[in-house]
Short mmCIF file of C-alpha atoms in Angstrom, two decimals:
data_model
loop_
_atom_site.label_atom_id
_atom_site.label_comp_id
_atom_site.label_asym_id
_atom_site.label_seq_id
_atom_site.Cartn_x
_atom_site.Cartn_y
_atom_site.Cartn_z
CA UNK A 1122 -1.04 23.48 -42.10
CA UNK A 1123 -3.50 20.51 -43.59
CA UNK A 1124 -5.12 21.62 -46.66
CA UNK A 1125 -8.11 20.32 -45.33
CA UNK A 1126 -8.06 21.89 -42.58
CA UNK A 1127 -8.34 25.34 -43.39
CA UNK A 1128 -10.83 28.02 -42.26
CA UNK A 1129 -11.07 30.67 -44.65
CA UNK A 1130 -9.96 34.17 -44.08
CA UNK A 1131 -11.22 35.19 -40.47
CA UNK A 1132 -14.54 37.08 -40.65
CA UNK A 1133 -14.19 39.32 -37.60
CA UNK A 1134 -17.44 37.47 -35.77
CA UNK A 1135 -17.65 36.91 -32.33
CA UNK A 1136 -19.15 33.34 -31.55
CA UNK A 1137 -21.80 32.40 -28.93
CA UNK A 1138 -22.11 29.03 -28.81
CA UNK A 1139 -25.97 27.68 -27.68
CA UNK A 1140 -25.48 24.39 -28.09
CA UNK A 1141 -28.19 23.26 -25.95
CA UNK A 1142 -30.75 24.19 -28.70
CA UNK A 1143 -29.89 21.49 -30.69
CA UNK A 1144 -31.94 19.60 -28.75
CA UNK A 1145 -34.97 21.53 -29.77
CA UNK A 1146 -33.63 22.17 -33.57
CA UNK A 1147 -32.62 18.79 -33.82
CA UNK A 1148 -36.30 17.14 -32.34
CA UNK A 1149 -33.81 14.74 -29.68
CA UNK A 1150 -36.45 15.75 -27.25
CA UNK A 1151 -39.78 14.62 -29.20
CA UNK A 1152 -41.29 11.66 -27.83
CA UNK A 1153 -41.01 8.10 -29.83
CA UNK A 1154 -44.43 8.50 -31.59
CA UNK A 1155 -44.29 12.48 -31.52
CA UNK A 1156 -46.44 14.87 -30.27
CA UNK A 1157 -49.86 14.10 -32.14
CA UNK A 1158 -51.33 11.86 -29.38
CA UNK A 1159 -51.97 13.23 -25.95
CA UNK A 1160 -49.49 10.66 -24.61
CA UNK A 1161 -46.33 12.25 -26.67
CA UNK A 1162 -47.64 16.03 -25.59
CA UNK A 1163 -46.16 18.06 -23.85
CA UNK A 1164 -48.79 20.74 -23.52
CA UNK A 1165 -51.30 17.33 -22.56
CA UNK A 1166 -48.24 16.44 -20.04
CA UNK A 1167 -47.27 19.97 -18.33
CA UNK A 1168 -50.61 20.23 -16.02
CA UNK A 1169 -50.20 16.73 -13.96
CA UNK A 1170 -46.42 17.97 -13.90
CA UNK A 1171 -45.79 18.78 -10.21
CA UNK A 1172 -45.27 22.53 -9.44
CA UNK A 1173 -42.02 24.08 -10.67
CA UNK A 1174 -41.69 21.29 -13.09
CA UNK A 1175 -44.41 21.87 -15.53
CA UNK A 1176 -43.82 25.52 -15.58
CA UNK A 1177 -47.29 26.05 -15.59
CA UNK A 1178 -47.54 29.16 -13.81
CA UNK A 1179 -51.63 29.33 -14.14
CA UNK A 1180 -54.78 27.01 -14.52
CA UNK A 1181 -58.24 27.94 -15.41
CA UNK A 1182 -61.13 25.37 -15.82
CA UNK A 1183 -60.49 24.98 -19.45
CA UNK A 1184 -57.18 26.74 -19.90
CA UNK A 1185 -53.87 27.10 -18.70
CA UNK A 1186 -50.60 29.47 -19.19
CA UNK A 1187 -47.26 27.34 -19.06
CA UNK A 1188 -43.76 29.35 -19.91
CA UNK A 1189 -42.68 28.40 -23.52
CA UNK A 1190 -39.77 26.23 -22.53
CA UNK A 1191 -37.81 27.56 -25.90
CA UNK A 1192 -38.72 31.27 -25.30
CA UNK A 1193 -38.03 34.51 -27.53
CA UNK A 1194 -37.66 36.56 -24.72
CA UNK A 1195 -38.43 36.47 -21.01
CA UNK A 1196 -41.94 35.85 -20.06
CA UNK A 1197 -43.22 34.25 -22.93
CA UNK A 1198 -46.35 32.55 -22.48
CA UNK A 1199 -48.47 30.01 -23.73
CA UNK A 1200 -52.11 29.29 -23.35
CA UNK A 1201 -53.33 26.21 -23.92
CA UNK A 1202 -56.65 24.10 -23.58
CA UNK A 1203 -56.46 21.36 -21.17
CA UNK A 1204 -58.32 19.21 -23.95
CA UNK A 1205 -55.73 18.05 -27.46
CA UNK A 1206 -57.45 19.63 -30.11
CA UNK A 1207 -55.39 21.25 -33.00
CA UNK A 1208 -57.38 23.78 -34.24
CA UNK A 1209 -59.04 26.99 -33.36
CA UNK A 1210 -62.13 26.56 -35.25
CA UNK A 1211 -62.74 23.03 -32.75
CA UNK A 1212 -62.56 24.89 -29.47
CA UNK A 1213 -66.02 25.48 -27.82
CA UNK A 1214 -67.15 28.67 -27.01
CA UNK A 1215 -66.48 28.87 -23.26
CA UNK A 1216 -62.78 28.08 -24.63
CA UNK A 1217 -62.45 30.19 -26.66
CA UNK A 1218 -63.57 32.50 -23.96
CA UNK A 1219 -61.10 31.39 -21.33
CA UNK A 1220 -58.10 31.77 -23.94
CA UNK A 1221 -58.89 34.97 -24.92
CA UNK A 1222 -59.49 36.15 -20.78
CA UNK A 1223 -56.13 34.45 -20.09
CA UNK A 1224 -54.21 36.05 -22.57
CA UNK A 1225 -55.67 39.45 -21.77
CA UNK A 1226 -54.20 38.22 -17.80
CA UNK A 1227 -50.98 37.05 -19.12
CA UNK A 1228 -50.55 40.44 -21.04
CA UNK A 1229 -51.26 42.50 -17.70
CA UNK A 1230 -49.65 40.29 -15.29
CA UNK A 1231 -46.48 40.64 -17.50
CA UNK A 1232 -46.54 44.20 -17.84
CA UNK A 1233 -46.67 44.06 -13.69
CA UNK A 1234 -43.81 42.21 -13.22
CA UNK A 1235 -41.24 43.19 -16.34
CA UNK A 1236 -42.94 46.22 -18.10
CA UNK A 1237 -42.66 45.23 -22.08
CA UNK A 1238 -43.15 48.01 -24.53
CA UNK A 1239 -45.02 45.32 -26.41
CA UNK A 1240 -46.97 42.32 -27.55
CA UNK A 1241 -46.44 39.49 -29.99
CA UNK A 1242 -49.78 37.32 -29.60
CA UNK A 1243 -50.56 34.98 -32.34
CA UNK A 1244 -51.36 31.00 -33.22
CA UNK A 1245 -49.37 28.88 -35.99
CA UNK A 1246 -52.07 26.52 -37.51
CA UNK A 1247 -50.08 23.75 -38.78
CA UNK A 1248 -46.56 22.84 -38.86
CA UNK A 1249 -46.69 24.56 -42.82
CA UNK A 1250 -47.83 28.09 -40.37
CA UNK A 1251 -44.69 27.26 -38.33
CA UNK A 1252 -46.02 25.54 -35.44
CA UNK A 1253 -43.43 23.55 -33.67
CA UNK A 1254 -45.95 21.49 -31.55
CA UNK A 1255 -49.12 21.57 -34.41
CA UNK A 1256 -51.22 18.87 -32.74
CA UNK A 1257 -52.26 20.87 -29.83
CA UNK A 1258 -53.29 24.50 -29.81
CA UNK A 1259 -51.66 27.26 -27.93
CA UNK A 1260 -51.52 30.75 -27.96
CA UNK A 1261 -48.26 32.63 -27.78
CA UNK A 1262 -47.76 35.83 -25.80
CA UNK A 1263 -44.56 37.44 -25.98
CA UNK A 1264 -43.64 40.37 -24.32
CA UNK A 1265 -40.85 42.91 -26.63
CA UNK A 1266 -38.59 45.61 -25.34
CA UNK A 1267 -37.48 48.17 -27.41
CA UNK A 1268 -33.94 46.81 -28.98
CA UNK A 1269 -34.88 42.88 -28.60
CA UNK A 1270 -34.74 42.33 -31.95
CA UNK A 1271 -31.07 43.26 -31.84
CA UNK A 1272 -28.35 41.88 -34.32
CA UNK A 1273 -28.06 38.42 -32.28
CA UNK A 1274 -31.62 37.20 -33.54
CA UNK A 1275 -31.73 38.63 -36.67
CA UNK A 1276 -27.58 37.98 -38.27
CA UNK A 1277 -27.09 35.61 -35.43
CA UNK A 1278 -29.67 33.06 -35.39
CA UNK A 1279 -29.20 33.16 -31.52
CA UNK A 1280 -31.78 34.70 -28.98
CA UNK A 1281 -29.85 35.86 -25.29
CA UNK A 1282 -32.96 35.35 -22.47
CA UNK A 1283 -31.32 37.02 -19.93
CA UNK A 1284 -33.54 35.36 -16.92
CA UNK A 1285 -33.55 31.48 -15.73
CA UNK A 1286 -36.96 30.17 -16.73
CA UNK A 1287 -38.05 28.97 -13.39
CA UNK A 1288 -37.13 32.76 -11.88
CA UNK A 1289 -39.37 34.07 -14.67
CA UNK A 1290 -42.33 31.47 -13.38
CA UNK A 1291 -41.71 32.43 -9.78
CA UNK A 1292 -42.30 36.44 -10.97
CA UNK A 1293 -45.14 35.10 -12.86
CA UNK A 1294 -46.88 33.33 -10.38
CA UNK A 1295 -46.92 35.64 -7.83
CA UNK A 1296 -48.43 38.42 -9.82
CA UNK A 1297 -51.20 36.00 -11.42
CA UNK A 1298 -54.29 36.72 -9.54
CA UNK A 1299 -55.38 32.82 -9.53
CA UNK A 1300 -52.66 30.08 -7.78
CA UNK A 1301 -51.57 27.95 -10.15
CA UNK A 1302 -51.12 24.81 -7.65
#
């Protein structure tokens, strides 16, 4: 065998290959001038998106809750303002409102339709905080099971979403009390 092509000892590891998040890890799919200007976002983009597409799967009058395209589990939600605006000190009050009634909506519409044992809710204020998309704010809400945080996420690097994202809109939809087209 070539010297140089030599493995190492074999570590017993299954592999599961996801090599369709490079595309996310990698930034392939940022626009040219990234996502600071409302032309480059995608949360300024998703609402003219038509129906399926945008996976938008409710819209307020200032807010509205679009399926994380790169989720940590099934269901996971993000609330947005319709208006580009970074941080959550510059929303107005009746946003501020709306994202806090949506979220409290997202949280019971997804205990309807996939009964989590849990929340994750939070913000990342600047891509230092971890925000992938920092330009425009957005909630998270992610629903947890008992045993999601299983060896694949945390030795693996790899998350297993067990659901097609546009079946997990359809569920989502339905149950929202407010259409979303």
């Amino acid at each position: 065998m070539d010297e140089g092509l030599r493995t190492g000892e074999p570590d017993g590891l299954e592999r599961l290959w996801t090599p369709h998040r490079m595309t996310y890890i990698s930034g392939e799919d940022a626009p040219e001038g990234g996502y600071d200007k409302p032309g480059g976002c995608p949360f300024c983009l998703a609402p003219g998106l038509a129906g399926a597409d945008s996976l938008v799967v409710a819209r307020g009058v200032l807010v509205f809750a679009v399926l994380n395209l790169y989720p940590y589990n099934p269901g996971h939600l993000l609330i947005c303002p319709y208006r580009h605006v970074a941080d959550y000190t510059d929303l107005t009050e009746d946003e501020t409102v709306e994202v806090a009634a949506f979220t409290r909506t997202a949280m019971r519409v997804l205990r309807a339709v996939s009964t989590p044992h849990g929340f994750n809710l939070g913000m990342n204020q600047g891509s230092i905080a971890g925000a992938g998309i920092a330009a425009h704010l957005h909630q998270h809400v992610v629903p947890r099971w008992g045993g999601d945080a299983n060896f694949m996420p945390v030795i693996g690097r790899t998350k297993v979403v067990p659901q097609l994202l546009h079946d997990t809109r359809d569920l989502i939809t339905k149950a929202w009390p407010v259409s979303p087209d």
